[in-house]
């Protein structure tokens, strides 16, 4: 479980739950329960730095560092200036995904506004993207055909963990003639590495990595 306040999250390990992902964007520290125990024992809040969550196995598996990500989160919101439209069958579901995105400084738009964005010329369109999945291909295809980039849920989850965006990774479709994201938008800062996309024919859904939603 993750217990969080405005500045501190407490957990035993890295878990890709809504609470943990929200804490990555909003909390100054992610600490182990030992910090709570010792603070209670001393009847005062003790220094946090010796209790930063250290879960190297999960960090290596998920490809990020908690300490580095928290530093980035204090500097800028990872989804600042970005609008996302969420299709109905993504996992985590749209309600939970909205919480994760908004805690990261992003904006989730409804269908009407998404369609309006889709109909804008790509060169004047704001930083607008769609998060979708294979079951919602009929919805996402219309955006793809209008040069809106479509991502899997992993785009959001991985961005929050690392607190930086790789716009070349986790695309639902193998390729699209989209305009490049505006420079310095959405926290896509230094250190991000591009991940090659499958060579599947354009317009073919790419299987998204599984995400833990509990």
XYZ file of C-alpha atoms in Angstrom:
214
model
C 0.000 0.000 0.000
C 1.018 3.611 -0.552
C 0.266 6.235 2.061
C 0.859 9.801 0.917
C 0.611 13.379 2.057
C 1.209 16.514 0.010
C 4.972 16.099 0.368
C 5.665 12.489 1.342
C 4.680 9.043 0.101
C 5.345 5.891 2.140
C 5.543 2.399 0.667
C 7.485 -0.851 1.016
C 8.211 -1.222 -2.686
C 7.566 0.162 -6.159
C 4.033 -0.695 -7.259
C 2.392 0.643 -10.394
C -0.850 1.584 -8.690
C -2.761 4.834 -9.098
C -1.633 5.996 -5.630
C 2.045 5.288 -6.275
C 2.020 6.903 -9.716
C 0.223 9.958 -8.338
C 2.789 10.173 -5.549
C 5.647 10.076 -8.064
C 4.324 13.288 -9.598
C 3.180 15.059 -6.451
C 5.331 14.006 -3.503
C 8.697 15.433 -2.591
C 9.820 12.119 -1.102
C 8.897 8.438 -1.461
C 9.972 6.820 1.798
C 10.007 3.413 3.479
C 7.741 2.630 6.461
C 10.821 2.786 8.702
C 10.603 6.596 8.476
C 7.100 6.535 9.977
C 8.097 4.050 12.662
C 11.147 6.007 13.780
C 9.326 9.340 13.598
C 6.605 7.927 15.856
C 9.203 6.455 18.198
C 10.949 9.820 18.544
C 7.668 11.755 18.508
C 8.966 14.054 15.773
C 9.399 14.025 11.983
C 12.977 12.945 11.377
C 15.136 13.701 8.343
C 13.813 11.922 5.251
C 17.037 11.467 3.301
C 18.043 8.201 4.992
C 14.676 6.624 4.231
C 14.248 7.198 0.491
C 12.699 4.099 -1.107
C 15.458 1.850 -2.421
C 14.012 -0.899 -4.637
C 16.841 -1.543 -7.072
C 15.328 -4.747 -8.468
C 12.114 -3.017 -9.520
C 13.995 0.064 -10.719
C 16.170 -2.106 -12.971
C 13.146 -4.014 -14.260
C 11.132 -0.857 -14.989
C 14.064 1.237 -16.225
C 14.003 4.233 -13.899
C 15.470 5.578 -10.647
C 13.129 6.837 -7.916
C 15.557 9.506 -6.667
C 16.221 10.878 -10.171
C 12.522 10.905 -11.035
C 11.594 12.806 -7.881
C 14.215 15.440 -8.703
C 12.685 15.868 -12.185
C 9.163 16.040 -10.726
C 10.197 18.923 -8.469
C 11.539 20.778 -11.499
C 8.584 20.461 -13.865
C 5.349 18.517 -14.289
C 5.921 15.669 -16.724
C 2.692 16.276 -18.712
C 2.709 20.074 -18.494
C 1.222 21.561 -21.663
C -0.037 18.204 -22.956
C -3.627 17.235 -23.757
C -4.666 13.590 -23.886
C -7.840 11.910 -25.069
C -8.436 8.538 -23.375
C -10.433 5.859 -25.189
C -12.896 3.718 -23.164
C -11.126 0.359 -22.857
C -7.605 1.386 -21.871
C -6.073 -0.155 -18.751
C -5.931 1.353 -16.184
C -9.413 2.617 -16.996
C -10.065 6.215 -18.048
C -11.083 7.323 -14.535
C -7.831 6.125 -12.959
C -5.750 7.240 -15.925
C -7.212 10.751 -15.636
C -5.978 10.938 -12.038
C -2.483 9.842 -13.080
C -2.327 12.318 -15.973
C -3.705 15.274 -14.014
C -1.349 14.638 -11.078
C 1.424 14.873 -13.675
C 0.196 18.265 -14.837
C -1.563 17.106 -18.006
C -5.087 17.764 -19.270
C -7.569 15.041 -20.208
C -10.055 16.221 -22.835
C -13.474 14.838 -23.677
C -14.623 13.470 -27.012
C -15.997 16.758 -28.329
C -12.806 18.667 -27.644
C -10.712 15.774 -28.950
C -12.557 15.832 -32.270
C -12.026 19.580 -32.470
C -8.295 19.076 -31.904
C -8.225 16.328 -34.531
C -9.709 18.675 -37.126
C -7.092 21.345 -36.546
C -4.176 21.480 -39.016
C -1.232 19.522 -37.527
C 1.028 22.581 -37.660
C -1.335 24.598 -35.445
C -2.544 21.752 -33.233
C -1.386 21.929 -29.587
C 0.468 19.046 -27.944
C -2.488 16.687 -28.281
C -2.273 12.886 -28.271
C -4.582 9.884 -27.887
C -4.096 7.029 -25.425
C -5.837 3.951 -26.751
C -5.736 0.169 -27.156
C -6.505 -2.459 -29.777
C -10.183 -2.936 -28.724
C -10.717 0.777 -29.396
C -9.137 0.713 -32.844
C -12.305 2.022 -34.514
C -12.031 5.156 -32.366
C -8.293 5.685 -32.554
C -8.073 5.000 -36.289
C -9.884 8.237 -37.159
C -7.326 10.229 -35.153
C -4.438 8.300 -36.693
C -5.713 9.134 -40.164
C -5.614 12.822 -39.241
C -1.975 12.617 -38.121
C -2.638 12.481 -34.394
C -0.153 10.212 -32.632
C -1.735 7.290 -30.772
C -0.047 5.778 -27.727
C -0.688 2.806 -25.466
C -1.309 3.176 -21.735
C 2.351 2.390 -21.176
C 3.173 5.827 -22.610
C 1.581 7.400 -19.535
C 2.772 4.866 -16.947
C 6.408 4.848 -18.066
C 6.491 8.636 -18.379
C 5.284 9.040 -14.802
C 7.802 6.571 -13.399
C 10.750 8.215 -15.143
C 9.223 11.718 -15.050
C 10.267 12.245 -18.653
C 8.553 11.439 -21.936
C 9.869 9.324 -24.780
C 7.619 10.302 -27.680
C 9.105 7.543 -29.864
C 8.130 4.673 -27.571
C 4.827 2.927 -26.842
C 3.015 3.937 -30.027
C -0.142 1.951 -30.686
C 0.407 2.115 -34.427
C 3.752 1.343 -35.998
C 4.142 4.684 -37.750
C 2.278 7.886 -38.452
C 3.012 11.098 -40.316
C 2.713 13.254 -37.223
C 4.224 16.613 -36.543
C 7.139 16.513 -34.113
C 6.249 17.460 -30.529
C 7.017 21.065 -29.694
C 10.425 21.537 -28.144
C 10.624 21.218 -24.344
C 6.959 20.244 -24.050
C 5.548 17.797 -21.547
C 8.735 17.228 -19.555
C 10.407 15.339 -22.395
C 13.735 16.554 -21.115
C 17.268 15.354 -21.025
C 18.129 11.700 -20.707
C 15.243 10.263 -22.752
C 16.221 7.635 -25.285
C 14.208 6.743 -28.352
C 12.921 3.201 -28.621
C 12.560 1.733 -32.132
C 9.001 0.852 -33.032
C 8.005 -2.439 -34.587
C 8.309 -2.611 -38.365
C 4.675 -3.663 -38.633
C 2.880 -2.094 -41.582
C 1.541 1.423 -40.943
C -1.862 1.451 -39.307
C -1.341 -1.951 -37.664
C -1.819 -1.988 -33.860
C 1.319 -2.813 -31.879
C 0.837 -4.967 -28.788
C 1.212 -2.840 -25.665
C 3.128 -4.038 -22.595
C 0.944 -5.178 -19.723
C 0.233 -2.679 -16.970
C -0.575 -3.281 -13.327
C -3.727 -1.449 -12.387
C -4.348 -2.488 -8.790
